[in-house]
PDB file of C-alpha atoms in Angstrom:
ATOM      1  CA  MET A   1       3.195   7.910  21.315  1.00  0.00           C
ATOM      2  CA  MET A   2       3.246   8.151  17.512  1.00  0.00           C
ATOM      3  CA  ALA A   3       4.225   5.524  14.939  1.00  0.00           C
ATOM      4  CA  THR A   4       5.307   5.936  11.329  1.00  0.00           C
ATOM      5  CA  TYR A   5       3.401   3.890   8.759  1.00  0.00           C
ATOM      6  CA  PHE A   6       4.413   3.262   5.126  1.00  0.00           C
ATOM      7  CA  SER A   7       1.448   2.756   2.793  1.00  0.00           C
ATOM      8  CA  TYR A   8       2.004   1.416  -0.716  1.00  0.00           C
ATOM      9  CA  GLY A   9      -1.530   0.275  -1.629  1.00  0.00           C
ATOM     10  CA  SER A  10      -5.011   1.728  -1.345  1.00  0.00           C
ATOM     11  CA  SER A  11      -4.184   3.508   1.920  1.00  0.00           C
ATOM     12  CA  MET A  12      -1.920   5.883   0.003  1.00  0.00           C
ATOM     13  CA  HIS A  13      -5.200   7.672  -0.714  1.00  0.00           C
ATOM     14  CA  VAL A  14      -5.562  10.043   2.246  1.00  0.00           C
ATOM     15  CA  ASP A  15      -9.362   9.716   2.488  1.00  0.00           C
ATOM     16  CA  GLN A  16      -9.066   5.931   2.609  1.00  0.00           C
ATOM     17  CA  MET A  17      -6.464   6.067   5.383  1.00  0.00           C
ATOM     18  CA  THR A  18      -8.168   8.716   7.506  1.00  0.00           C
ATOM     19  CA  ARG A  19     -11.524   6.882   7.280  1.00  0.00           C
ATOM     20  CA  ARG A  20      -9.775   3.879   8.762  1.00  0.00           C
ATOM     21  CA  VAL A  21      -7.531   5.628  11.272  1.00  0.00           C
ATOM     22  CA  SER A  22      -8.625   9.123  12.309  1.00  0.00           C
ATOM     23  CA  SER A  23      -5.256   9.926  13.902  1.00  0.00           C
ATOM     24  CA  ALA A  24      -3.433   9.442  10.564  1.00  0.00           C
ATOM     25  CA  SER A  25      -1.512  12.491   9.437  1.00  0.00           C
ATOM     26  CA  LYS A  26       0.280  12.516   6.086  1.00  0.00           C
ATOM     27  CA  VAL A  27       4.035  13.057   6.328  1.00  0.00           C
ATOM     28  CA  GLY A  28       4.979  12.701   2.662  1.00  0.00           C
ATOM     29  CA  ARG A  29       6.243  10.251   0.110  1.00  0.00           C
ATOM     30  CA  ALA A  30       8.934   7.657   0.722  1.00  0.00           C
ATOM     31  CA  ARG A  31      10.540   4.673  -0.968  1.00  0.00           C
ATOM     32  CA  LEU A  32      11.336   1.128   0.076  1.00  0.00           C
ATOM     33  CA  HIS A  33      14.392  -0.466  -1.564  1.00  0.00           C
ATOM     34  CA  GLY A  34      14.748  -4.182  -2.324  1.00  0.00           C
ATOM     35  CA  SER A  35      11.047  -4.829  -2.916  1.00  0.00           C
ATOM     36  CA  LYS A  36       8.458  -4.666  -5.664  1.00  0.00           C
ATOM     37  CA  MET A  37       4.762  -3.895  -5.297  1.00  0.00           C
ATOM     38  CA  VAL A  38       2.524  -6.501  -6.922  1.00  0.00           C
ATOM     39  CA  PHE A  39      -1.138  -7.471  -6.581  1.00  0.00           C
ATOM     40  CA  ASN A  40      -0.627 -11.034  -5.367  1.00  0.00           C
ATOM     41  CA  LYS A  41      -2.349 -10.938  -1.981  1.00  0.00           C
ATOM     42  CA  ARG A  42      -5.368 -13.273  -2.137  1.00  0.00           C
ATOM     43  CA  SER A  43      -8.539 -11.366  -1.407  1.00  0.00           C
ATOM     44  CA  ALA A  44     -11.856 -12.847  -0.315  1.00  0.00           C
ATOM     45  CA  ASP A  45     -13.455 -11.195  -3.372  1.00  0.00           C
ATOM     46  CA  GLY A  46     -11.301 -13.246  -5.782  1.00  0.00           C
ATOM     47  CA  SER A  47      -8.969 -10.432  -6.763  1.00  0.00           C
ATOM     48  CA  GLY A  48      -5.366  -9.592  -5.994  1.00  0.00           C
ATOM     49  CA  LYS A  49      -4.546  -6.809  -3.544  1.00  0.00           C
ATOM     50  CA  ALA A  50      -1.324  -4.832  -3.137  1.00  0.00           C
ATOM     51  CA  ASN A  51       1.584  -6.692  -1.583  1.00  0.00           C
ATOM     52  CA  LEU A  52       5.361  -6.636  -1.419  1.00  0.00           C
ATOM     53  CA  VAL A  53       7.762  -9.193  -2.862  1.00  0.00           C
ATOM     54  CA  ASP A  54      11.542  -9.289  -2.620  1.00  0.00           C
ATOM     55  CA  SER A  55      13.265  -7.700  -5.600  1.00  0.00           C
ATOM     56  CA  PRO A  56      16.957  -6.839  -5.122  1.00  0.00           C
ATOM     57  CA  GLU A  57      16.866  -3.940  -7.600  1.00  0.00           C
ATOM     58  CA  GLY A  58      13.264  -2.935  -6.891  1.00  0.00           C
ATOM     59  CA  ILE A  59      11.902   0.244  -5.366  1.00  0.00           C
ATOM     60  CA  VAL A  60       8.395   0.649  -3.998  1.00  0.00           C
ATOM     61  CA  TRP A  61       7.110   4.194  -3.660  1.00  0.00           C
ATOM     62  CA  GLY A  62       4.505   4.985  -1.057  1.00  0.00           C
ATOM     63  CA  VAL A  63       3.245   7.431   1.525  1.00  0.00           C
ATOM     64  CA  LEU A  64       4.312   7.938   5.114  1.00  0.00           C
ATOM     65  CA  TYR A  65       1.750   8.657   7.813  1.00  0.00           C
ATOM     66  CA  GLU A  66       2.148   9.395  11.475  1.00  0.00           C
ATOM     67  CA  ILE A  67      -0.529   7.638  13.527  1.00  0.00           C
ATOM     68  CA  HIS A  68      -1.078   7.029  17.211  1.00  0.00           C
ATOM     69  CA  TYR A  69       0.740   3.842  18.139  1.00  0.00           C
ATOM     70  CA  ASP A  70      -2.408   2.317  19.651  1.00  0.00           C
ATOM     71  CA  ASP A  71      -4.230   2.907  16.337  1.00  0.00           C
ATOM     72  CA  LEU A  72      -1.951   0.401  14.594  1.00  0.00           C
ATOM     73  CA  GLN A  73      -4.292  -2.272  15.994  1.00  0.00           C
ATOM     74  CA  ILE A  74      -7.248  -0.568  14.291  1.00  0.00           C
ATOM     75  CA  LEU A  75      -5.327  -0.550  11.013  1.00  0.00           C
ATOM     76  CA  ASP A  76      -4.470  -4.242  11.500  1.00  0.00           C
ATOM     77  CA  GLN A  77      -8.207  -5.017  11.611  1.00  0.00           C
ATOM     78  CA  TYR A  78      -8.680  -3.434   8.175  1.00  0.00           C
ATOM     79  CA  GLU A  79      -5.649  -5.214   6.732  1.00  0.00           C
ATOM     80  CA  VAL A  80      -7.165  -8.706   6.893  1.00  0.00           C
ATOM     81  CA  GLY A  81      -4.779 -11.345   5.576  1.00  0.00           C
ATOM     82  CA  TYR A  82      -1.716  -9.177   6.184  1.00  0.00           C
ATOM     83  CA  HIS A  83       0.680  -9.002   9.095  1.00  0.00           C
ATOM     84  CA  ARG A  84       2.469  -5.889  10.289  1.00  0.00           C
ATOM     85  CA  ILE A  85       6.222  -5.661   9.807  1.00  0.00           C
ATOM     86  CA  GLY A  86       8.944  -3.082  10.304  1.00  0.00           C
ATOM     87  CA  VAL A  87      10.778  -1.758   7.243  1.00  0.00           C
ATOM     88  CA  CYS A  88      13.520   0.760   6.502  1.00  0.00           C
ATOM     89  CA  VAL A  89      12.258   3.423   4.103  1.00  0.00           C
ATOM     90  CA  TYR A  90      13.763   6.597   2.717  1.00  0.00           C
ATOM     91  CA  ALA A  91      12.048   9.959   2.888  1.00  0.00           C
ATOM     92  CA  GLU A  92      14.323  12.132   0.783  1.00  0.00           C
ATOM     93  CA  LYS A  93      17.796  10.751   1.638  1.00  0.00           C
ATOM     94  CA  GLU A  94      17.221   9.929   5.276  1.00  0.00           C
ATOM     95  CA  PRO A  95      16.482   6.313   6.274  1.00  0.00           C
ATOM     96  CA  LEU A  96      13.846   5.707   8.911  1.00  0.00           C
ATOM     97  CA  THR A  97      11.960   2.770  10.359  1.00  0.00           C
ATOM     98  CA  ALA A  98       8.267   2.452   9.627  1.00  0.00           C
ATOM     99  CA  TYR A  99       5.541  -0.143   9.909  1.00  0.00           C
ATOM    100  CA  THR A 100       3.780  -1.599   6.884  1.00  0.00           C
ATOM    101  CA  HIS A 101       1.712  -4.680   6.049  1.00  0.00           C
ATOM    102  CA  LEU A 102       2.752  -7.791   4.133  1.00  0.00           C
ATOM    103  CA  SER A 103       0.813 -10.910   3.192  1.00  0.00           C
ATOM    104  CA  THR A 104       1.906 -14.501   2.717  1.00  0.00           C
ATOM    105  CA  ASN A 105      -1.641 -15.442   1.660  1.00  0.00           C
ATOM    106  CA  LEU A 106      -1.001 -15.365  -2.093  1.00  0.00           C
ATOM    107  CA  THR A 107      -3.151 -15.860  -5.171  1.00  0.00           C
ATOM    108  CA  ASP A 108      -2.323 -17.696  -8.387  1.00  0.00           C
ATOM    109  CA  ARG A 109      -4.165 -14.938 -10.260  1.00  0.00           C
ATOM    110  CA  PRO A 110      -2.473 -11.659  -9.237  1.00  0.00           C
ATOM    111  CA  LEU A 111      -4.953  -9.273 -10.839  1.00  0.00           C
ATOM    112  CA  PRO A 112      -6.625  -6.393  -9.023  1.00  0.00           C
ATOM    113  CA  TYR A 113     -10.125  -5.227  -9.807  1.00  0.00           C
ATOM    114  CA  ARG A 114     -10.177  -2.040 -11.891  1.00  0.00           C
ATOM    115  CA  TRP A 115     -11.723  -0.010  -9.020  1.00  0.00           C
ATOM    116  CA  TYR A 116      -8.985  -1.129  -6.597  1.00  0.00           C
ATOM    117  CA  LYS A 117      -6.170  -0.340  -9.034  1.00  0.00           C
ATOM    118  CA  GLY A 118      -7.844   3.050  -9.545  1.00  0.00           C
ATOM    119  CA  LEU A 119      -7.789   3.742  -5.804  1.00  0.00           C
ATOM    120  CA  VAL A 120      -4.071   2.859  -5.625  1.00  0.00           C
ATOM    121  CA  LEU A 121      -3.361   5.104  -8.625  1.00  0.00           C
ATOM    122  CA  LYS A 122      -5.416   7.944  -7.165  1.00  0.00           C
ATOM    123  CA  GLY A 123      -3.301   7.855  -4.011  1.00  0.00           C
ATOM    124  CA  ALA A 124      -0.086   7.668  -6.046  1.00  0.00           C
ATOM    125  CA  TYR A 125      -1.068  10.724  -8.114  1.00  0.00           C
ATOM    126  CA  GLU A 126      -2.294  12.537  -4.996  1.00  0.00           C
ATOM    127  CA  HIS A 127       1.224  12.391  -3.563  1.00  0.00           C
ATOM    128  CA  GLY A 128       3.144  13.078  -6.758  1.00  0.00           C
ATOM    129  CA  LEU A 129       4.963   9.763  -6.931  1.00  0.00           C
ATOM    130  CA  PRO A 130       7.578   9.626  -9.723  1.00  0.00           C
ATOM    131  CA  ASP A 131       6.353   9.393 -13.316  1.00  0.00           C
ATOM    132  CA  ASP A 132       8.081   6.065 -13.966  1.00  0.00           C
ATOM    133  CA  TYR A 133       6.374   4.546 -10.925  1.00  0.00           C
ATOM    134  CA  LEU A 134       3.000   5.947 -11.991  1.00  0.00           C
ATOM    135  CA  ALA A 135       3.560   4.374 -15.410  1.00  0.00           C
ATOM    136  CA  TYR A 136       4.375   1.018 -13.760  1.00  0.00           C
ATOM    137  CA  LEU A 137       1.128   1.134 -11.763  1.00  0.00           C
ATOM    138  CA  SER A 138      -0.896   2.290 -14.777  1.00  0.00           C
ATOM    139  CA  ASN A 139       0.328  -0.612 -16.889  1.00  0.00           C
ATOM    140  CA  ILE A 140      -0.651  -3.332 -14.419  1.00  0.00           C
ATOM    141  CA  ILE A 141      -3.332  -5.535 -15.963  1.00  0.00           C
ATOM    142  CA  CYS A 142      -6.571  -5.619 -14.003  1.00  0.00           C
ATOM    143  CA  MET A 143      -9.898  -7.384 -14.216  1.00  0.00           C
ATOM    144  CA  GLU A 144     -13.461  -6.177 -14.171  1.00  0.00           C
ATOM    145  CA  GLU A 145     -15.493  -6.940 -11.091  1.00  0.00           C
ATOM    146  CA  ALA A 146     -17.599 -10.063 -11.479  1.00  0.00           C
ATOM    147  CA  GLU A 147     -21.198  -9.366 -12.312  1.00  0.00           C
ATOM    148  CA  THR A 148     -23.710 -10.237  -9.651  1.00  0.00           C
ATOM    149  CA  SER A 149     -27.051 -11.806 -10.457  1.00  0.00           C
TER     150      SER A 149
END
């Protein structure tokens, strides 16, 4: 049995998703209404990761994948600090139900590392997300990775 998954963060990048879940097959782009994508999920590395927040007028663009239903558990293991939810997304004009991940483990410093923002942007460009959404992602302030000694 197959499941539909809506990715709005780093897993929009096909290589990232297929490394995690080999059964993942790209369907195309989609949008989620009533939400905004921000980088407020607290990460163990001190940065913010992609997350959804309620926003009545907001639209989050992302990528739909078909994956084996049993592989959702594999994806859950990669999405540490998130929980899986069902959402209604639109591919073209047709609504459909998909799974995605959401976190309630939030940071006071919602800044992604530059490399992570770059991975999200790479996936967004890879799928031809709308120019205004690409501009939104491009303009998000990020931080450099902390130097290690």
